[in-house]
Coordinates of C-alpha atoms in Angstrom, one line a residue:
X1 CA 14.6 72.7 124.5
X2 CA 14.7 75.7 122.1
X3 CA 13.5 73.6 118.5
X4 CA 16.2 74.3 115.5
X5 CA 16.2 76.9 113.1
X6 CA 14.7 77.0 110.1
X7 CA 17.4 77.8 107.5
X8 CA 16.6 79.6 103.8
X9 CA 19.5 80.0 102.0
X10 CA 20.0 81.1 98.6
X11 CA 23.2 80.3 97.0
X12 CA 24.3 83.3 94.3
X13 CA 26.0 81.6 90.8
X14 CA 26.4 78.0 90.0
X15 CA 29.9 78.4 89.5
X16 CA 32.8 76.0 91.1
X17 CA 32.3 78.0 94.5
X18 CA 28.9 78.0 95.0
X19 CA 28.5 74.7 93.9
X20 CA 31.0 73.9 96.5
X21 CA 29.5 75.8 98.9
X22 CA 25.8 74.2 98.2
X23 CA 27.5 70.5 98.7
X24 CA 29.1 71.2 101.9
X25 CA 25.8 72.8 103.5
X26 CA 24.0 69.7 102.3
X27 CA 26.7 67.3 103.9
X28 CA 27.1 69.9 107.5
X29 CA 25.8 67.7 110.2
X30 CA 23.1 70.4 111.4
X31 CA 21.8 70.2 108.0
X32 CA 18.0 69.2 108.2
X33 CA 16.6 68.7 104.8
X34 CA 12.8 68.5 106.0
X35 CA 13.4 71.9 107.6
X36 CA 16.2 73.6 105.7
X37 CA 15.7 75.0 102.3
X38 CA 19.2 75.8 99.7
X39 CA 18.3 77.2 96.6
X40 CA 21.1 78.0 93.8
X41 CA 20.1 80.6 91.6
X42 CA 22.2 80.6 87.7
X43 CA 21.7 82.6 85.4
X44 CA 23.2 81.0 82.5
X45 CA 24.6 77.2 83.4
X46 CA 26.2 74.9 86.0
X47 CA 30.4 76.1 85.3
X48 CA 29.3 78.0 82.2
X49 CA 32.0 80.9 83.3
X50 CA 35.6 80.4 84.7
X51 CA 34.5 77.1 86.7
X52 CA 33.6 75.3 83.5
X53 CA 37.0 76.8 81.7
X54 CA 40.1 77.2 83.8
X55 CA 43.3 74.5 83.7
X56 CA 42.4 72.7 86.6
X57 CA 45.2 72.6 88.4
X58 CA 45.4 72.1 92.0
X59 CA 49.0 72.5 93.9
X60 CA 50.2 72.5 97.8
X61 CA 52.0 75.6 96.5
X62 CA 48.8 77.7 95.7
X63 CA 47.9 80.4 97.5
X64 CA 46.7 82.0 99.6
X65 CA 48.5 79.9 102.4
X66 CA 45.8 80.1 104.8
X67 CA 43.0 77.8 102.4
X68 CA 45.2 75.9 100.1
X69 CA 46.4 73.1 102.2
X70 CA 42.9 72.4 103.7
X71 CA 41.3 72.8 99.9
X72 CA 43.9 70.8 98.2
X73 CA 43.4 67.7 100.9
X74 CA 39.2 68.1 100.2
X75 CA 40.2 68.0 96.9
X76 CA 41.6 64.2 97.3
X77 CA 38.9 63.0 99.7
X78 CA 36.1 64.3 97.2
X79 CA 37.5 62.1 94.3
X80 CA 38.3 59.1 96.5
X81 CA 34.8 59.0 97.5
X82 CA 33.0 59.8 94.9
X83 CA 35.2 58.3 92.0
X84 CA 36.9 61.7 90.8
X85 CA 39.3 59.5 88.5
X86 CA 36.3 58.7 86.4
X87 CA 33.7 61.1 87.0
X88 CA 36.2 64.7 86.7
X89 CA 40.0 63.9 85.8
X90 CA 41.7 64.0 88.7
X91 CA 44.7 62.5 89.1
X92 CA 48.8 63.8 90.4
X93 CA 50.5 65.6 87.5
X94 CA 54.2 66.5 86.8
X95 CA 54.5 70.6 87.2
X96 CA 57.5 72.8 86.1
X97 CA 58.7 76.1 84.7
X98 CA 60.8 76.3 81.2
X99 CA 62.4 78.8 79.6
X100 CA 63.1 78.0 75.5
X101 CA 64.5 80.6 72.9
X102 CA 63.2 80.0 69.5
X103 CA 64.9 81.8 66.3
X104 CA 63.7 82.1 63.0
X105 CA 64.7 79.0 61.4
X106 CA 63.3 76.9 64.2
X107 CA 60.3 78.1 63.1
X108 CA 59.0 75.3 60.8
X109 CA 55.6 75.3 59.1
X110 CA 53.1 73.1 61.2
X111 CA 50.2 70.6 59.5
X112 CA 47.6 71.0 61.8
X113 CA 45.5 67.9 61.5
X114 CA 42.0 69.5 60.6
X115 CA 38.9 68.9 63.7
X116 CA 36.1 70.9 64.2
X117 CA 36.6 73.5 66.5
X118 CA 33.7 74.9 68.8
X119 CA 33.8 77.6 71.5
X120 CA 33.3 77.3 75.1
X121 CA 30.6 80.1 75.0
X122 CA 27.2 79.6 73.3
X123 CA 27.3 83.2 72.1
X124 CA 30.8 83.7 70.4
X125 CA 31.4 87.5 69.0
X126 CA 34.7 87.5 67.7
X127 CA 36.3 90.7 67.5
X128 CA 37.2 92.4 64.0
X129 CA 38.7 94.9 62.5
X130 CA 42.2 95.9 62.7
X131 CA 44.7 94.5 65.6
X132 CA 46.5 96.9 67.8
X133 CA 50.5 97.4 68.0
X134 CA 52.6 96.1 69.2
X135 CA 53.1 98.9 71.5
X136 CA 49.4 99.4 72.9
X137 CA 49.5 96.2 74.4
X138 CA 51.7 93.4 76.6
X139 CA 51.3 89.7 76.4
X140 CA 51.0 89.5 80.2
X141 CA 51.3 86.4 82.4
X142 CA 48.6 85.5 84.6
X143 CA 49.3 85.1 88.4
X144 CA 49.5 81.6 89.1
X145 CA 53.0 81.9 91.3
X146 CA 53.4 83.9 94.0
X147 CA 56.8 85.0 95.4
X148 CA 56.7 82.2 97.9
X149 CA 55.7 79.1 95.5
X150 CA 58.7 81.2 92.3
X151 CA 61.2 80.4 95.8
X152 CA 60.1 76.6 95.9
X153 CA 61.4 75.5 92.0
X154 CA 64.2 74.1 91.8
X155 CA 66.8 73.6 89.0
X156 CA 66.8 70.1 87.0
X157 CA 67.2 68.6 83.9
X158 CA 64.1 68.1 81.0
X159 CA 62.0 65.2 82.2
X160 CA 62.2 62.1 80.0
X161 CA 58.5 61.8 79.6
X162 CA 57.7 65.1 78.7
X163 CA 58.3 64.7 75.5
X164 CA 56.1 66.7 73.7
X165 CA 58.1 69.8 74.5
X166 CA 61.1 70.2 72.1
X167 CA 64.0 69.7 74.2
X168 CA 66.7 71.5 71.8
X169 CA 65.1 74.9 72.6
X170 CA 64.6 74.9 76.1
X171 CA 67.4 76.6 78.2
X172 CA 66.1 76.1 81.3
X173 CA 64.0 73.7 83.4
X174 CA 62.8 74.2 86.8
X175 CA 60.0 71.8 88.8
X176 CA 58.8 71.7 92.4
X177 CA 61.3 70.3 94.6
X178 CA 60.5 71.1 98.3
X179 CA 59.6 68.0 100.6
X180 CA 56.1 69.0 101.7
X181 CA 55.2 71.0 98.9
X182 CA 55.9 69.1 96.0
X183 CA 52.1 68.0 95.1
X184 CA 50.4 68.9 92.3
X185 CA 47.2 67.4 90.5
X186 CA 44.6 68.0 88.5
X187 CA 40.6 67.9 88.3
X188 CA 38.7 69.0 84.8
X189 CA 36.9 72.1 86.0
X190 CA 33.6 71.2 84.1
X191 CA 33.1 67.8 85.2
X192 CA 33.9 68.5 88.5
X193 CA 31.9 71.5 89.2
X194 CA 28.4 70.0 87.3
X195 CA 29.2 66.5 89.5
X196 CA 29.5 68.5 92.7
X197 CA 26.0 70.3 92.2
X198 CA 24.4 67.1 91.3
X199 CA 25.6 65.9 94.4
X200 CA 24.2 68.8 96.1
X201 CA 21.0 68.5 94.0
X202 CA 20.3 64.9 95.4
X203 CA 21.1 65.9 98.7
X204 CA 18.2 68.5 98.5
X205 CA 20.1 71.3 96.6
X206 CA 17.3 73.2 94.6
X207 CA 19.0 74.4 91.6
X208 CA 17.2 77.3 89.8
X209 CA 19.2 77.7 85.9
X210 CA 18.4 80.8 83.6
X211 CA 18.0 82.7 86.9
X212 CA 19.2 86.2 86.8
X213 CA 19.4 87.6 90.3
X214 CA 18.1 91.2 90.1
X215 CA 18.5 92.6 93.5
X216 CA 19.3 91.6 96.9
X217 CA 16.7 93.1 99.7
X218 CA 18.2 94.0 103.1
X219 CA 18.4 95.9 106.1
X220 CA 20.9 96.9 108.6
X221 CA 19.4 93.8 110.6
X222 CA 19.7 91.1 108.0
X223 CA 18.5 89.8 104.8
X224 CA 14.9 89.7 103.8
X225 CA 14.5 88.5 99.7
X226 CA 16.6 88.0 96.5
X227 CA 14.7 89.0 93.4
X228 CA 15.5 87.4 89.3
X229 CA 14.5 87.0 86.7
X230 CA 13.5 84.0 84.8
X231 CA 15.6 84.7 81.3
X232 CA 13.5 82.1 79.6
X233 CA 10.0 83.6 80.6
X234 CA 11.4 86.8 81.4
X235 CA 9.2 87.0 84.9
X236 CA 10.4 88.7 87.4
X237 CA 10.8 86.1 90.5
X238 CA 10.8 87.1 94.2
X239 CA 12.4 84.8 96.7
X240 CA 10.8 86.2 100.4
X241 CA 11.9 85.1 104.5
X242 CA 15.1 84.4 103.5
X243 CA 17.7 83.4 106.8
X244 CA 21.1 83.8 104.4
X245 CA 22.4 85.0 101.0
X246 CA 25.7 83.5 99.6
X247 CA 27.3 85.4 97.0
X248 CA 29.3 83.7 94.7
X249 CA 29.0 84.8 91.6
X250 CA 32.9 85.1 90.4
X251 CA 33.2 88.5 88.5
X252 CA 29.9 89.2 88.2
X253 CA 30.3 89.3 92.4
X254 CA 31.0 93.4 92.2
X255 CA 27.8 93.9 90.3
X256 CA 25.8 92.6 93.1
X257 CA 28.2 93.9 96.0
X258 CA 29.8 96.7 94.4
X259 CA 31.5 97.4 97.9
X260 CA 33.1 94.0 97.4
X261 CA 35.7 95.5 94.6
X262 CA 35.5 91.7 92.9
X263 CA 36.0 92.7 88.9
X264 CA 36.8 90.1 86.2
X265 CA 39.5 90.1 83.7
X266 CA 39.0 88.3 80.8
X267 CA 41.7 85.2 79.4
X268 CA 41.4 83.5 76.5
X269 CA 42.1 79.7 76.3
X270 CA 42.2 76.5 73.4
X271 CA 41.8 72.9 74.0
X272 CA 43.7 70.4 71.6
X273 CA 43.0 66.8 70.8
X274 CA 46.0 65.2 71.6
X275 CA 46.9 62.6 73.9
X276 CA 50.4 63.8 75.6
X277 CA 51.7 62.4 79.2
X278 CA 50.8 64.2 82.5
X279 CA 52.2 67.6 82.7
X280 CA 51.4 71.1 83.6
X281 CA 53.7 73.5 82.5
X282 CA 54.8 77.2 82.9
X283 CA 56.6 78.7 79.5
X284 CA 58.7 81.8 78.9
X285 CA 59.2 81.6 74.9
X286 CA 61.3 84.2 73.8
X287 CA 60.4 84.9 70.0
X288 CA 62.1 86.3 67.2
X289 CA 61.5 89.8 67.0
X290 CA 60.2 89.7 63.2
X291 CA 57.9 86.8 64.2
X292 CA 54.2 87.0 63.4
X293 CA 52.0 83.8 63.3
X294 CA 51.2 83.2 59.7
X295 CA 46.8 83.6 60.6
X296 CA 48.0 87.5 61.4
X297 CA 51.0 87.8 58.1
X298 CA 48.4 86.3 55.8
X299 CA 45.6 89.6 56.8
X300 CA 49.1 92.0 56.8
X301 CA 48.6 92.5 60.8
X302 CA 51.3 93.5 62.9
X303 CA 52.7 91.0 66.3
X304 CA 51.0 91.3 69.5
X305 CA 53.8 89.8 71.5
X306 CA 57.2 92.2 72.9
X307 CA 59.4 89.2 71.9
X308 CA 58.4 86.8 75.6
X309 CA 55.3 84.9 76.1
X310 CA 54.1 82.7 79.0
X311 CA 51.4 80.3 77.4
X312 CA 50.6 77.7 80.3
X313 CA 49.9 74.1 79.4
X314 CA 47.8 71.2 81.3
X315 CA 47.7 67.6 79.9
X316 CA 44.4 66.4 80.7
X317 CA 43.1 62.7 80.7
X318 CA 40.9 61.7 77.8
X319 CA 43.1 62.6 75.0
X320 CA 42.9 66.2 75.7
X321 CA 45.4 69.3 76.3
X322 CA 44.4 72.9 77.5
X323 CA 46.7 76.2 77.4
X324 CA 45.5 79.0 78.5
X325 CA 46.9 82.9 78.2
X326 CA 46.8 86.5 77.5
X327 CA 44.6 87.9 80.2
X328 CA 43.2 91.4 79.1
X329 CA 40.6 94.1 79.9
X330 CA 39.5 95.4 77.1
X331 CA 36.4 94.3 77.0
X332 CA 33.9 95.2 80.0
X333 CA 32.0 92.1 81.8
X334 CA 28.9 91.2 80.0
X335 CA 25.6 90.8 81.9
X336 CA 26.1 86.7 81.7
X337 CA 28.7 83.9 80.8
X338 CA 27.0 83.2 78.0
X339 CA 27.8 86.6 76.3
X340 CA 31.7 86.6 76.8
X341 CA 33.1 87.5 74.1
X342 CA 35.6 85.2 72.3
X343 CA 38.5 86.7 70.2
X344 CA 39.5 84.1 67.9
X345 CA 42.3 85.6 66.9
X346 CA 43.9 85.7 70.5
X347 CA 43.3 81.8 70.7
X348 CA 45.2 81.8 67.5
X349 CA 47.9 83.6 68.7
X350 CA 48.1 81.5 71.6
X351 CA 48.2 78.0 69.5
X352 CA 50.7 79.6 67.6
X353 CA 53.4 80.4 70.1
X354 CA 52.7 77.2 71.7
X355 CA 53.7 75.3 68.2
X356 CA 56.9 77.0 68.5
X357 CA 57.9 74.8 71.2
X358 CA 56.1 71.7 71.0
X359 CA 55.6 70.3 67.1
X360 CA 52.9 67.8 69.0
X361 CA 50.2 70.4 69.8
X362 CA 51.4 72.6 66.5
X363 CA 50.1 69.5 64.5
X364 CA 47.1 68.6 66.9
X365 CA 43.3 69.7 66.5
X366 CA 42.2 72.5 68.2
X367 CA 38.3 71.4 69.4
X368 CA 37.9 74.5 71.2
X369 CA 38.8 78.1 71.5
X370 CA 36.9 79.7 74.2
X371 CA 37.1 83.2 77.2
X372 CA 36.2 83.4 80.4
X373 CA 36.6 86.5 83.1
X374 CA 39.2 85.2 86.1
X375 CA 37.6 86.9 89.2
X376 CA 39.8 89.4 91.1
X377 CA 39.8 90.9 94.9
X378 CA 41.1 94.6 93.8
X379 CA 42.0 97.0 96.2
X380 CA 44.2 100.5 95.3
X381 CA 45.2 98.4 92.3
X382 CA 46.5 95.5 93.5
X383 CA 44.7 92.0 93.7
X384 CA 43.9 90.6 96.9
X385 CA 43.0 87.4 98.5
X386 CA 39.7 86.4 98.5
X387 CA 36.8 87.4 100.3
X388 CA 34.9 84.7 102.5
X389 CA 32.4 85.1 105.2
X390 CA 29.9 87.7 106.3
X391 CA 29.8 91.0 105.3
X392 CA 28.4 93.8 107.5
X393 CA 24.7 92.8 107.0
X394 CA 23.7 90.0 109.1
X395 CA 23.2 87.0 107.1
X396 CA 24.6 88.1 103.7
X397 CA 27.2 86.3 102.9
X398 CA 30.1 86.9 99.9
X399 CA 32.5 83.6 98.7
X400 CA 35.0 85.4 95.6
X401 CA 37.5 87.0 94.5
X402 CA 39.7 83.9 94.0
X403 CA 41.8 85.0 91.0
X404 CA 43.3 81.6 88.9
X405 CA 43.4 79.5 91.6
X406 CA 39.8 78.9 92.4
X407 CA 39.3 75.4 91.6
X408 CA 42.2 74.4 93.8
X409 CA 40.5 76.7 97.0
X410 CA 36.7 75.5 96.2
X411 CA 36.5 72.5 98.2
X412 CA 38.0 74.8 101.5
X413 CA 36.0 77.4 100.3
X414 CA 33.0 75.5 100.5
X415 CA 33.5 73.7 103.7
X416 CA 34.6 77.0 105.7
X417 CA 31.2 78.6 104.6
X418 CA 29.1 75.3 105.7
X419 CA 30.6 76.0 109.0
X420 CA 30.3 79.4 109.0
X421 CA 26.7 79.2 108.0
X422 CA 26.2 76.7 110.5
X423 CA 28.9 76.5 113.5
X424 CA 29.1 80.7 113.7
X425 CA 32.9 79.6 112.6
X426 CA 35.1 78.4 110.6
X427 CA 36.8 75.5 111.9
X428 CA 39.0 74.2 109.5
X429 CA 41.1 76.8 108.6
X430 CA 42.0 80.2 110.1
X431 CA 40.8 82.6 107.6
X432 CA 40.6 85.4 109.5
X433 CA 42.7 87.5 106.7
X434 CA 40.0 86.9 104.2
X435 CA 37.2 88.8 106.1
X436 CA 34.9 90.7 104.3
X437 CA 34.5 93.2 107.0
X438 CA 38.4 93.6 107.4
X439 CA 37.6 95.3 103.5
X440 CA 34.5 97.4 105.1
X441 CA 32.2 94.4 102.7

């Protein structure tokens, strides 16, 4: 009998995917932890991009089609068995799309209940200087719906209980009303991502943080090392006889696979301190077209907005709300998370459009404004799916490109490329759509 293969993997960012990724491997039945070696190279933090910064949500009307549904159930088993409720927030929310008009007098001045506000990167740079017009840019919406899930909502009346949303100025209200595909929940990204890679971790995981992958060695026959550097000694690090390569470095991805078209486009995002009930929700506010939030009148700036925004809001458990918007491009990806670039005045904006619609979060503390970079599949300007499995070298591997929804598709994610790794397949979903070599990867 032919004796196993050794296995030496190294895992590519310690974001939501890899982390994923890393706990299936170390739960795959062919796993052998006295022969196989995972390493999980960082170079910043465990979720210290997107992952540790996104809304959370998870939905049965995600996309794409082919990963959601097996993703979403993970999602469910993960908490049950390792005490999600507690450890990472997840729970079934309420989820629906409202349209509110707000005119000038409806615009009332808010008392914001003063809280100390900190950012969710260690190394905020807020932009100065003068704003744009209103002409040079659009508030635009970030993709959470496609086509199919915009089909699925259907028309009813304001829920009771969401009553943090002033019901006199919304026109319309819309939530998920198919049998089969009304589920929605939630997980907070952070806690879930930094639980999942201690899980990992005590199941042999070997988590490298501050480790800033340099180069990837290959040939046309395979994989051979993965070089870093060590940011807090500044060595340079060689990792040699290496069987597999998983990149999954969000939007940082295209850096180390440029053929891989994975980009990242920045979003700002605030979390209040407010405890509100369980509700995510999709706005369309139109504004009035002299309106300007009072932190851009006082400097004598101009608007940003073209008189509709679409601020999304997610109640979380422990007394805390996040909203998230205004995706832009403006400023290139920085060499690690923990050099995005915050612009302050964006999160203000986005508080402020919010407290035209809901006098609860315009009076509630704002404990943190924070930007991440969403990463994107691009190909001849559109956004694709994601990219998972091998590319055209043997035993390098690419997990990314999953726009807003990866937290939903992480657990899938992470379980097809355990099998992959593993089986020579993936099992548990058909995926066959997402294959990096379909994109010449």
């Amino acid at each position: 009998m032919d004796s196993p293969q050794r296995r030496n993997i190294v895992i590519i960012g310690g974001g939501i995917i890899g982390c994923c990724t890393a706990y299936f491997l170390t739960r795959h039945d062919k796993f052998n932890p006295a022969l196989d070696r995972i390493i999980l190279l960082e170079a910043t933090s465990i979720a210290s991009g997107a992952s540790g910064k996104a809304g959370g949500l998870l939905a049965l009307w995600a996309y794409p089609a082919c990963l959601v549904p097996l993703s979403y159930r993970l999602h469910g088993e993960l908490a049950a068995e390792h005490n999600g409720a507690e450890r990472w927030g997840y729970r079934r929310v309420g989820c629906g799309s409202l349209s509110a008009v707000v005119k000038t007098p409806d615009i009332k001045p808010k008392t914001r209940i003063p809280n100390e506000v900190t950012n969710g990167t260690s190394a905020e740079l807020p932009i100065q200087g003068a704003v744009p017009d209103e002409n040079d840019k659009t508030w635009e919406k970030l993709p959470k719906q496609d086509e199919v899930a915009v089909g699925l909502l259907q028309e009813s009346p304001l829920p009771a209980d969401l009553d943090w949303i002033d019901g006199e100025l919304i026109h319309h209200y819309e939530e998920m009303g198919m049998p089969g595909f009304t589920e929605t929940s939630q997980v907070h990204p952070f806690y879930f991502t930094n639980s999942i890679a201690e899980l990992a971790k005590e199941k042999g995981l070997d988590i490298r943080i501050g480790a800033k992958v340099t180069k990837i060695n290959h040939t046309k026959s395979g994989v051979r090392s993965v070089e870093y550097e060590d940011r807090e000694t500044g060595d340079a690090c060689f990792i040699n006889e290496i069987t597999d390569v998983v990149v999954t470095a969000g939007p940082w991805t295209g850096k180390l696979l440029p053929r891989s078209r994975v980009e990242g486009l920045r979003a700002h995002s605030v979390v209040f301190d407010v405890d509100i009930s369980p509700y995510a929700v999709f706005t369309n506010i139109q504004l009035p077209s002299d309106y300007v939030p009072e932190h851009r009148a006082t400097k004598g700036q101009k608007r940003k907005h073209r008189g509709n925004v679409d601020p999304e809001i997610y109640a979380r458990p422990g007394n805390e709300a996040y909203a998230c918007g205004e995706p832009d491009s403006t400023i290139p990806l920085p060499e690690t998370a923990d050099l995005v670039q915050c612009d302050e005045a964006q999160c203000d904006d986005l508080v402020a459009y919010i407290g035209t619609v809901s006098p609860v979060l315009g009076a509630a503390p704002v404990k943190a404004k924070q930007a991440c970079y969403m990463p994107r599949h691009m190909r001849f300007g559109e956004e694709r799916g994601p990219l998972i499995g091998q590319t055209s070298v043997p035993g390098l591997w690419i997990a990314a490109g999953h726009t807003c929804w990866g937290i939903q598709n992480a657990p899938g994610t992470g379980c097809l490329m355990a099998e992959l790794l593993y089986d020579g397949v993936a099992k548990s979903a058909d995926i066959d759509k997402l294959d990096p070599k379909k994109f010449k990867v």
